[in-house]
Coordinates of C-alpha atoms and ligand atoms in Angstrom, one line a residue:
M654 CA 0.0 0.0 0.0
N655 CA 1.4 3.4 -0.9
S656 CA 0.3 5.3 2.1
N657 CA 1.3 5.0 5.8
F658 CA -2.3 6.1 6.5
S659 CA -4.4 3.5 4.8
F660 CA -7.5 4.3 6.7
G661 CA -10.2 6.9 6.8
L662 CA -9.8 9.6 9.4
M663 CA -12.8 11.8 10.4
N664 CA -12.0 15.4 10.9
R665 CA -14.4 18.3 10.7
Q666 CA -13.7 20.4 7.6
N667 CA -13.6 23.7 9.5
K668 CA -10.8 22.3 11.6
T669 CA -8.9 21.4 8.4
V670 CA -9.4 25.0 7.2
D671 CA -8.0 26.2 10.6
Y672 CA -5.0 24.0 10.3
L673 CA -4.2 25.4 6.9
I674 CA -4.6 29.0 8.1
D675 CA -2.5 28.2 11.2
A676 CA 0.2 26.8 9.0
L677 CA 0.2 30.0 6.9
H678 CA 0.5 32.1 10.1
E679 CA 3.3 29.9 11.4
K680 CA 5.2 30.5 8.2
K681 CA 4.5 34.2 8.5
S682 CA 5.8 34.2 12.1
M683 CA 9.0 32.6 10.8
R684 CA 9.3 35.6 8.6
K685 CA 9.2 33.6 5.4
K686 CA 8.9 35.8 2.4
H687 CA 5.9 35.9 0.1
V688 CA 3.4 34.3 2.6
P689 CA 0.1 35.6 1.5
N690 CA -2.8 36.9 3.7
V691 CA -6.1 35.1 3.6
E692 CA -8.6 37.8 3.0
F693 CA -12.2 37.1 3.8
C694 CA -15.3 39.0 2.4
M695 CA -13.7 39.6 -1.0
E696 CA -15.8 38.5 -3.9
L697 CA -14.5 38.0 -7.4
I698 CA -17.0 39.9 -9.6
K699 CA -15.4 39.4 -13.1
Y700 CA -12.1 39.0 -14.7
E701 CA -10.4 39.4 -18.1
E702 CA -7.5 37.5 -19.5
K703 CA -4.9 39.5 -21.4
D704 CA -1.8 38.2 -23.3
D705 CA 0.5 38.3 -20.4
H706 CA -1.7 38.9 -17.3
V707 CA -5.2 38.6 -15.9
I708 CA -7.2 41.5 -14.5
A709 CA -9.6 40.5 -11.7
V710 CA -12.2 42.8 -10.2
V711 CA -12.9 42.0 -6.6
K712 CA -15.4 43.6 -4.2
N713 CA -15.2 43.9 -0.5
T714 CA -18.6 42.6 0.5
K715 CA -18.6 44.7 3.7
S716 CA -17.7 48.1 2.3
N717 CA -18.8 47.4 -1.3
V718 CA -15.5 48.8 -2.5
E719 CA -14.3 47.3 -5.7
E720 CA -10.6 47.0 -6.6
E721 CA -8.7 45.6 -9.6
I722 CA -6.0 43.0 -9.1
I723 CA -3.5 42.4 -11.9
C724 CA -2.0 39.0 -11.7
Q725 CA -0.1 36.6 -13.9
Y726 CA -2.4 33.7 -13.3
L727 CA -5.9 33.2 -11.8
V728 CA -6.9 30.0 -10.0
G729 CA -10.6 29.6 -9.3
C730 CA -11.1 27.6 -6.1
D731 CA -14.5 29.1 -5.8
G732 CA -16.7 26.1 -5.4
V733 CA -19.4 24.5 -7.6
H734 CA -20.9 27.8 -8.7
S735 CA -17.5 29.0 -9.8
T736 CA -17.5 32.6 -11.1
V737 CA -14.1 31.7 -12.7
R738 CA -15.5 28.8 -14.6
K739 CA -18.6 30.7 -15.7
G740 CA -16.3 33.6 -16.8
I741 CA -15.1 31.8 -19.9
N742 CA -17.4 30.7 -22.7
G743 CA -17.2 27.0 -23.4
W744 CA -16.0 26.0 -19.9
T745 CA -18.7 23.3 -19.1
F746 CA -19.6 21.4 -16.0
E747 CA -21.1 18.2 -17.5
G748 CA -22.7 15.5 -15.5
Q749 CA -25.9 14.5 -13.7
T750 CA -27.9 15.1 -10.6
L751 CA -28.8 11.7 -9.0
K752 CA -32.4 11.0 -8.2
S753 CA -31.9 10.0 -4.6
S754 CA -32.4 12.7 -2.0
W755 CA -30.5 12.8 1.3
A756 CA -30.5 14.3 4.7
L757 CA -27.4 15.2 6.7
A758 CA -27.3 16.2 10.3
D759 CA -24.7 16.7 13.1
V760 CA -26.6 15.4 16.1
E761 CA -26.1 13.8 19.5
I762 CA -26.9 10.1 19.6
D763 CA -26.7 8.0 22.8
H764 CA -27.3 4.4 21.9
E765 CA -25.2 1.2 22.5
L766 CA -25.2 0.4 18.8
V767 CA -23.7 3.7 17.8
K768 CA -20.1 3.8 19.0
Y769 CA -17.7 6.8 18.9
D770 CA -14.8 4.7 17.6
Q771 CA -16.5 3.3 14.5
A772 CA -18.9 4.3 11.8
T773 CA -22.3 2.6 12.2
S774 CA -24.4 1.9 9.2
F775 CA -27.9 0.4 8.8
V776 CA -28.0 -1.0 5.3
L777 CA -31.7 -1.1 4.3
N778 CA -33.6 -1.4 1.1
E779 CA -35.1 2.0 1.6
G780 CA -31.6 3.4 1.7
P781 CA -28.8 3.5 4.3
I782 CA -28.6 5.3 7.6
A783 CA -25.1 6.0 8.7
A784 CA -23.7 7.6 11.9
I785 CA -20.1 8.8 11.6
P786 CA -18.4 9.9 14.9
L787 CA -17.5 13.5 15.1
D788 CA -16.9 14.3 18.8
A789 CA -16.6 11.5 21.3
R790 CA -16.9 13.8 24.4
K791 CA -20.3 15.2 23.2
N792 CA -21.6 12.0 21.6
T793 CA -21.9 13.9 18.3
Y794 CA -22.3 12.1 15.1
R795 CA -22.7 13.0 11.5
L796 CA -25.9 11.3 10.4
V797 CA -26.4 10.5 6.7
V798 CA -29.8 9.3 5.7
K799 CA -31.2 8.5 2.3
I800 CA -34.7 10.1 2.3
G801 CA -36.0 8.8 -1.0
D802 CA -35.8 8.9 -4.8
E803 CA -37.3 11.4 -7.2
N804 CA -37.7 11.1 -10.9
K805 CA -36.9 14.7 -11.5
N806 CA -33.6 16.0 -12.9
E807 CA -32.3 19.2 -11.3
T808 CA -30.4 21.8 -13.2
N809 CA -26.9 23.1 -12.4
D810 CA -28.4 26.2 -10.8
H811 CA -29.5 24.4 -7.7
V812 CA -26.1 22.9 -6.9
T813 CA -24.4 23.7 -3.6
H814 CA -21.2 22.1 -2.6
G815 CA -21.8 19.4 -5.1
L816 CA -25.2 18.8 -3.6
T817 CA -28.6 20.2 -4.4
N818 CA -30.6 21.8 -1.7
K819 CA -34.3 21.2 -1.3
N820 CA -36.6 22.4 1.5
H821 CA -34.9 21.6 4.8
I822 CA -36.0 18.6 6.7
T823 CA -36.8 19.1 10.4
L824 CA -35.4 17.1 13.3
E825 CA -38.9 15.7 14.0
E826 CA -39.3 14.5 10.4
L827 CA -35.8 12.9 10.4
Q828 CA -36.5 11.2 13.7
K829 CA -39.9 9.8 12.4
L830 CA -38.2 8.5 9.2
I831 CA -35.5 6.7 11.1
D832 CA -37.9 5.3 13.7
E833 CA -40.0 3.8 11.0
R834 CA -37.1 2.2 9.2
I835 CA -35.2 0.6 12.0
A836 CA -38.0 -0.2 14.5
P837 CA -37.8 -1.6 17.1
I838 CA -34.4 0.0 17.5
K839 CA -34.8 3.6 18.7
L840 CA -32.0 6.0 18.0
E841 CA -32.9 9.2 19.8
L842 CA -31.5 12.3 17.9
K843 CA -30.8 15.3 20.1
N844 CA -29.3 18.8 19.9
P845 CA -28.7 19.2 16.2
V846 CA -25.9 21.5 15.3
W847 CA -27.3 21.7 11.8
I848 CA -29.6 19.6 9.5
S849 CA -29.7 19.8 5.8
N850 CA -30.9 17.9 2.8
F851 CA -29.4 17.6 -0.6
K852 CA -29.1 15.8 -3.9
I853 CA -25.9 14.3 -5.2
N854 CA -24.3 15.9 -8.3
E855 CA -21.7 14.1 -10.3
R856 CA -20.0 16.7 -12.6
I857 CA -16.6 17.5 -14.0
V858 CA -15.3 20.3 -16.1
N859 CA -14.2 19.8 -19.7
R860 CA -10.8 21.3 -19.0
Y861 CA -8.8 22.5 -16.0
R862 CA -6.9 25.3 -17.7
T863 CA -7.8 28.0 -20.2
G864 CA -4.7 30.1 -20.9
R865 CA -3.8 31.9 -17.7
V866 CA -6.9 30.7 -15.8
F867 CA -7.2 27.4 -13.8
I868 CA -9.8 25.9 -11.7
A869 CA -9.4 23.5 -8.8
G870 CA -11.5 21.8 -6.2
D871 CA -15.3 21.8 -6.3
A872 CA -15.2 24.4 -9.1
A873 CA -13.7 21.6 -11.3
H874 CA -15.6 18.5 -10.0
C875 CA -18.3 17.4 -7.6
H876 CA -19.5 14.0 -6.6
S877 CA -21.1 11.8 -4.0
P878 CA -19.8 12.5 -0.5
L879 CA -19.5 8.8 0.1
G880 CA -15.8 8.1 0.9
G881 CA -15.4 11.7 2.0
Q882 CA -13.0 12.7 -0.9
G883 CA -14.3 16.2 -2.0
M884 CA -12.0 18.3 0.1
N885 CA -9.1 15.9 -0.3
L886 CA -9.4 16.0 -4.1
G887 CA -9.4 19.8 -4.0
I888 CA -6.3 19.9 -1.8
Q889 CA -4.5 17.5 -4.1
D890 CA -5.4 19.7 -7.1
A891 CA -3.9 22.7 -5.4
H892 CA -0.8 20.8 -4.3
N893 CA -0.3 19.6 -7.9
L894 CA -0.8 23.1 -9.4
A895 CA 1.1 25.1 -6.8
F896 CA 4.6 24.0 -7.5
K897 CA 4.1 24.2 -11.2
L898 CA 2.9 27.8 -11.0
A899 CA 5.8 28.6 -8.6
L900 CA 8.3 27.2 -11.1
V901 CA 6.7 29.2 -13.9
I902 CA 6.5 32.5 -11.9
R903 CA 10.2 32.1 -11.0
D904 CA 11.2 31.4 -14.6
Q905 CA 12.4 28.0 -13.7
A906 CA 10.2 25.9 -16.1
A907 CA 11.9 24.8 -19.3
D908 CA 8.6 24.6 -21.1
V909 CA 5.9 26.7 -19.5
N910 CA 2.9 25.3 -21.4
K911 CA 4.0 21.7 -21.1
L912 CA 4.3 22.2 -17.3
L913 CA 1.0 24.0 -16.9
D914 CA -0.9 21.6 -19.2
S915 CA 0.3 18.7 -17.1
Y916 CA -2.0 20.0 -14.3
E917 CA -5.0 18.9 -16.3
H918 CA -3.3 15.8 -17.7
E919 CA -2.6 14.6 -14.2
R920 CA -5.6 15.8 -12.3
Y921 CA -8.5 15.2 -14.7
P922 CA -8.2 11.4 -14.7
V923 CA -8.1 11.5 -10.9
G924 CA -11.2 13.6 -10.6
K925 CA -13.0 11.3 -13.1
N926 CA -11.9 8.3 -11.2
V927 CA -13.2 9.6 -7.9
I928 CA -16.6 10.5 -9.5
E929 CA -16.9 7.0 -11.0
G930 CA -15.7 5.2 -7.8
T931 CA -17.9 7.2 -5.4
G932 CA -20.8 6.9 -7.9
F933 CA -20.4 3.1 -8.0
A934 CA -20.2 2.9 -4.2
T935 CA -23.2 5.1 -3.8
K936 CA -25.2 3.0 -6.2
M937 CA -24.1 -0.2 -4.4
V938 CA -25.1 1.2 -1.0
T939 CA -28.4 2.9 -2.1
G940 CA -29.7 1.1 -5.2
N941 CA -33.0 -0.6 -4.6
D942 CA -33.4 -2.6 -7.8
Y943 CA -33.2 -6.4 -7.5
I944 CA -29.7 -6.9 -8.8
T945 CA -28.1 -4.2 -6.6
S946 CA -30.0 -5.3 -3.6
F947 CA -28.9 -8.9 -4.2
L948 CA -25.3 -7.9 -4.6
R949 CA -25.4 -5.8 -1.5
T950 CA -27.2 -8.3 0.8
R951 CA -26.0 -11.6 -0.6
I952 CA -22.6 -11.1 -2.4
A953 CA -21.0 -8.3 -0.4
P954 CA -21.1 -10.2 2.9
I955 CA -19.3 -13.1 1.2
L956 CA -16.7 -10.8 -0.3
F957 CA -16.2 -9.1 3.1
H958 CA -15.8 -12.5 4.8
F959 CA -13.7 -14.5 2.3
F960 CA -11.9 -11.8 0.3
P961 CA -11.2 -9.0 2.8
Q962 CA -8.1 -7.9 0.7
T963 CA -10.3 -7.2 -2.3
V964 CA -12.7 -5.1 -0.2
F965 CA -9.7 -3.4 1.4
K966 CA -8.3 -2.6 -2.0
F967 CA -11.5 -1.1 -3.2
Q968 CA -11.8 0.9 0.0
N969 CA -8.3 2.2 -0.5
N970 CA -9.0 3.2 -4.0
L971 CA -12.1 5.0 -2.8
L972 CA -10.0 6.8 -0.1
Q973 CA -7.4 7.6 -2.8
N974 CA -4.6 5.8 -0.8
N975 CA -3.2 4.3 -4.0
L976 CA -3.1 7.4 -6.1
N977 CA -0.3 7.4 -8.8
Y978 CA -0.1 9.4 -12.0
L979 CA 0.6 7.6 -15.3
P980 CA 3.7 8.5 -17.2
E981 CA 1.7 8.1 -20.5
S982 CA -0.8 10.8 -19.4
S983 CA 1.7 13.4 -18.3
E984 CA 4.5 15.0 -20.4
I985 CA 6.5 16.0 -17.3
L986 CA 6.9 12.4 -16.0
H987 CA 10.1 10.7 -17.2
K988 CA 9.3 7.8 -19.4
Y989 CA 12.3 5.7 -18.5
K990 CA 12.7 2.1 -19.4
P991 CA 15.5 0.3 -17.5
R992 CA 17.5 -2.2 -19.5
S993 CA 16.4 -5.8 -19.4
G994 CA 16.8 -7.5 -16.1
A995 CA 15.7 -4.5 -14.2
E996 CA 12.1 -4.1 -15.4
N997 CA 9.5 -3.7 -12.8
Q998 CA 12.1 -3.0 -10.2
L999 CA 12.9 0.6 -10.0
I1000 CA 10.0 2.8 -8.8
E1001 CA 8.3 4.5 -11.7
A1002 CA 7.8 8.2 -12.4
G1003 CA 4.3 9.2 -11.3
H1004 CA 4.3 7.0 -8.2
Y1005 CA 3.8 8.6 -4.8
V1006 CA 6.9 8.6 -2.5
Q1007 CA 7.5 5.7 -0.2
D1008 CA 8.1 6.3 3.5
G1009 CA 10.6 4.5 5.8
L1010 CA 13.0 4.9 8.7
L1011 CA 16.4 6.6 8.3
M1012 CA 19.3 7.8 10.4
K1013 CA 20.4 11.3 9.9
I1014 CA 24.2 11.7 9.9
T1015 CA 25.9 14.6 11.6
S1016 CA 29.6 15.0 12.3
H1017 CA 30.6 11.4 11.4
K1018 CA 28.1 9.9 13.8
V1019 CA 24.8 8.3 13.4
H1020 CA 22.7 10.8 15.0
E1021 CA 18.9 11.0 14.8
R1022 CA 16.2 8.6 13.7
I1023 CA 13.8 10.2 11.2
T1024 CA 11.4 9.1 8.5
M1025 CA 11.5 9.9 4.8
F1026 CA 8.6 12.2 5.3
D1027 CA 10.5 14.2 7.9
V1028 CA 13.2 14.6 5.3
F1029 CA 10.7 15.9 2.7
R1030 CA 9.4 18.4 5.2
S1031 CA 12.7 20.2 4.9
T1032 CA 13.4 19.6 1.2
A1033 CA 10.0 19.6 -0.5
L1034 CA 9.9 23.3 -1.3
K1035 CA 12.3 22.2 -4.1
H1036 CA 12.6 18.9 -5.9
T1037 CA 14.6 16.3 -4.0
L1038 CA 17.2 14.3 -5.8
I1039 CA 18.1 11.2 -4.0
L1040 CA 21.1 9.2 -4.7
F1041 CA 20.5 5.6 -3.4
T1042 CA 24.0 4.0 -3.0
L1043 CA 24.6 0.4 -2.4
N1044 CA 27.7 0.9 -0.4
K1045 CA 28.0 0.3 3.3
G1046 CA 27.9 3.9 4.5
V1047 CA 29.2 6.8 2.5
T1048 CA 32.9 6.4 1.7
S1049 CA 35.2 7.5 -1.0
D1050 CA 34.0 4.5 -3.1
C1051 CA 30.8 6.6 -3.7
N1052 CA 32.7 9.6 -5.0
P1053 CA 31.9 9.3 -8.7
L1054 CA 28.2 9.2 -8.0
I1055 CA 28.4 11.9 -5.5
E1056 CA 30.3 14.0 -8.0
T1057 CA 27.4 13.4 -10.5
L1058 CA 24.9 14.4 -7.8
L1059 CA 26.8 17.6 -7.1
E1060 CA 27.1 18.4 -10.8
I1061 CA 23.3 18.1 -11.2
Y1062 CA 22.9 20.1 -8.0
N1063 CA 25.1 22.9 -9.3
D1064 CA 23.1 23.0 -12.5
Y1065 CA 19.8 23.2 -10.7
K1066 CA 20.6 24.6 -7.2
N1067 CA 17.5 26.8 -7.2
T1068 CA 15.1 23.9 -7.8
I1069 CA 16.8 20.8 -6.5
T1070 CA 17.9 19.7 -3.0
P1071 CA 20.3 16.7 -3.2
I1072 CA 20.4 13.9 -0.6
I1073 CA 22.2 10.6 -0.3
I1074 CA 20.7 7.5 1.2
S1075 CA 23.1 4.7 1.8
Y1076 CA 23.0 1.4 3.5
Q1077 CA 24.3 1.2 7.1
G1078 CA 28.0 1.5 7.6
V1079 CA 30.7 4.1 8.1
V1080 CA 30.2 7.7 6.8
Q1081 CA 33.5 9.3 6.1
T1082 CA 32.5 12.8 5.3
A1083 CA 36.2 13.9 5.2
D1084 CA 36.7 11.6 2.2
I1085 CA 33.8 12.7 0.1
P1086 CA 33.5 15.8 -2.0
F1087 CA 32.5 19.1 -0.5
M1088 CA 28.8 19.1 0.2
P1089 CA 27.4 22.4 -0.9
F1090 CA 24.4 22.1 1.3
Q1091 CA 26.7 22.6 4.3
E1092 CA 27.3 26.0 2.8
E1093 CA 23.7 26.8 3.3
G1094 CA 24.0 26.1 7.0
R1095 CA 21.8 23.0 6.9
E1096 CA 22.5 19.6 8.3
Q1097 CA 24.3 17.5 5.9
H1098 CA 21.9 15.7 3.7
I1099 CA 23.2 12.2 4.2
F1100 CA 21.0 9.5 5.5
V1101 CA 21.6 5.9 6.3
E1102 CA 19.2 3.0 6.2
C1103 CA 19.1 0.4 8.9
K1104 CA 17.0 -2.3 7.3
F1105 CA 17.4 -1.7 3.5
E1106 CA 13.7 -1.2 3.5
L1107 CA 13.6 2.1 1.6
H1108 CA 16.1 0.9 -1.0
E1109 CA 13.8 -2.1 -1.6
K1110 CA 10.7 0.1 -1.8
Y1111 CA 12.3 2.3 -4.4
G1112 CA 13.6 -0.8 -6.3
V1113 CA 17.3 -0.4 -5.6
T1114 CA 18.3 -3.9 -4.8
K1115 CA 21.6 -5.6 -3.9
E1116 CA 20.8 -8.5 -6.2
F1117 CA 20.6 -6.2 -9.3
G1118 CA 23.6 -4.3 -8.0
Q1119 CA 22.8 -0.9 -9.7
Q1120 CA 22.6 2.3 -7.7
A1121 CA 20.0 4.9 -8.6
F1122 CA 18.9 8.5 -8.7
V1123 CA 15.3 9.3 -7.9
L1124 CA 14.0 12.8 -8.5
I1125 CA 11.0 13.7 -6.3
R1126 CA 8.7 16.7 -7.0
P1127 CA 7.5 19.1 -4.4
D1128 CA 4.1 17.4 -4.4
L1129 CA 5.9 14.2 -3.5
Y1130 CA 5.4 12.3 -6.7
I1131 CA 8.4 10.8 -8.5
A1132 CA 9.4 12.8 -11.5
S1133 CA 12.2 10.5 -12.7
A1134 CA 14.0 7.4 -11.5
V1135 CA 17.1 6.0 -13.3
F1136 CA 19.8 3.6 -12.6
E1137 CA 23.4 4.9 -12.3
D1138 CA 24.3 3.9 -15.8
D1139 CA 21.5 5.9 -17.3
V1140 CA 22.2 9.2 -15.4
D1141 CA 22.5 10.9 -18.8
K1142 CA 18.9 10.1 -19.4
L1143 CA 18.1 11.9 -16.2
K1144 CA 20.1 14.9 -17.3
S1145 CA 18.3 15.0 -20.7
F1146 CA 15.0 14.8 -18.8
L1147 CA 16.0 17.7 -16.6
D1148 CA 17.0 19.8 -19.6
Q1149 CA 13.4 19.5 -20.8
Y1150 CA 11.9 20.1 -17.4
L1151 CA 13.8 22.8 -15.4
V1152 CA 15.8 25.8 -16.2
K1153 CA 19.5 25.6 -15.2
A1154 CA 20.7 28.0 -12.5
D1155 CA 23.3 30.6 -13.4
R1156 CA 26.6 29.3 -12.2
Ligands
FAD2499 C1 -22.3 17.8 3.7 C2 -21.0 17.6 3.1 C3 -20.1 16.7 3.6 C4 -18.8 16.6 3.0 N1 -18.0 15.7 3.6 C5 -16.7 15.6 3.1 C6 -15.7 14.8 3.7 O1 -16.0 14.1 4.6 N2 -14.5 14.8 3.2 C7 -14.1 15.6 2.1 O2 -12.9 15.5 1.7 N3 -15.0 16.4 1.5 C8 -16.3 16.4 2.0 N4 -17.2 17.3 1.4 C9 -16.9 18.0 0.3 C10 -16.1 19.3 0.6 O3 -16.8 20.0 1.5 C11 -15.9 20.0 -0.7 O4 -15.4 19.2 -1.7 C12 -14.8 21.1 -0.4 O5 -15.4 22.1 0.5 C13 -14.5 21.9 -1.7 O6 -13.6 22.9 -1.4 P1 -13.5 24.1 -2.4 O7 -12.5 25.0 -1.7 O8 -13.2 23.6 -3.8 O9 -14.9 24.7 -2.5 P2 -15.8 25.4 -1.3 O10 -15.6 24.7 0.0 O11 -17.2 25.5 -1.9 O12 -15.2 26.8 -1.2 C14 -15.3 27.8 -2.2 C15 -15.1 29.1 -1.5 O13 -15.1 30.1 -2.6 C16 -16.0 31.1 -2.1 N5 -16.5 31.8 -3.4 C17 -17.4 31.4 -4.2 N6 -17.6 32.3 -5.2 C18 -16.7 33.3 -4.9 C19 -16.4 34.5 -5.6 N7 -17.0 34.9 -6.7 N8 -15.4 35.3 -5.1 C20 -14.8 34.9 -4.0 N9 -15.0 33.8 -3.3 C21 -16.0 33.0 -3.8 C22 -17.0 30.5 -1.3 O14 -17.6 31.5 -0.4 C23 -16.2 29.5 -0.6 O15 -15.7 30.0 0.6 C24 -18.5 17.4 2.0 C25 -19.4 18.3 1.4 C26 -20.6 18.5 2.0 C27 -21.6 19.5 1.5

């Protein structure tokens, strides 16, 4: 499994928003440059794309004062009704509104069947009733209930947050509906924080980029909330686009259009896949035709019992724990074919990074246990170029490869941070070439593995005997991975991808 976190974690979305804003403030307090303010109550009214910039008109909704913002690029993260999307003719939001209607409520429930450490679901032919824990101390749960089916299609105009609002259901109506469906069980609903009803929309834009204008998040796609992927999908869009825009704005992209187009090439299939996956799961959970009902009540329990791995795999796909980009679909992923004997070994471009335990080396001594993700926390503002050596430790034997690593670093020092990961053994820093990252006052970027686990995960094996370079993007996907003999292919790839730094 790709992720260390192959499970669903419930967290209120407003808290996630707080975490993101706190992280921005933290960066600001560290006096990092270019940390933007989040300004609330500013509404985008209209915008116009010019040859080399975009003019956006925004209005302060408190003072009604309008101002013009001139920017290089505009990213519409403005939800399903996106003004940005509607601002360009031909930007469509195709899809459908499902017939089923739903209620959603954050309520207190106190019943032995509904436990705070698990999601509880009543799978019924009339539709599911699910209680998902939110706050154990207050016995608060998010209740999701299918109310019924309608044979009426809604239009785009009624969509909110990927859902279509109807007249609000009351607590009493919801209580009555649940009582009737699960009698004699009585789930008493109390103290609702809010109650809402909605219809599910499955829609996706026809493109993610039009010239200097991009869209991300719900503005680009909306789908069934089953699996809880809407916000995650939007954050991934932003993560994918952010480093590309940063490279372009800093004049560090070798081919601006190729890089910016890769946003759509990489993210569109993911959005489509989530819509299809959550759509299928929703149909399986809610469909009341004979076949779906048979699959749900007769086949699914057998699958759960005898083939838990299959169910686990589907669940992980739904939760996007196995998300990789395909080199064929993206022009900025290195299509590298190792020579025969090494196929299927080395990790492929487009895969998400693998985590594992490392020792960080300082002053000739093994010093600190850290994980690969800890390393990325300090390197991922740039690309990270890892040299995986097969030596025991880092000694003068590694010098030719370290020289190559440094040569690449010197060419791309604005965009790449080099690190070395070796197998356990002696690290003779005195014998190896001068490490320029020392110059920057950082810890030396040399790490040692204790178990050979990471080498294996990245496909650098003692049996094959080839060392490798792995280039990791700031969004933590592999851009390129090559064996040592093919380092020229990595250099050619970099020529097409990043602009060299002035020496
Ligand atoms: C009931 C419910 C449950 C959900 N559960 C989950 C879950 O468990 N997990 C999950 O990952 N996702 C979940 N989602 C989906 C998730 O909430 C959305 O996918 C996510 O909020 C989308 O984020 P966004 O920033 O793209 O859009 P939004 O959250 O819609 O944010 C868009 C923002 O843009 C602002 N805006 C709109 N127009 C303009 C304009 N012209 N100018 C300036 N600002 C503008 C809006 O005010 C809003 O603040 C759920 C959604 C709902 C409704």
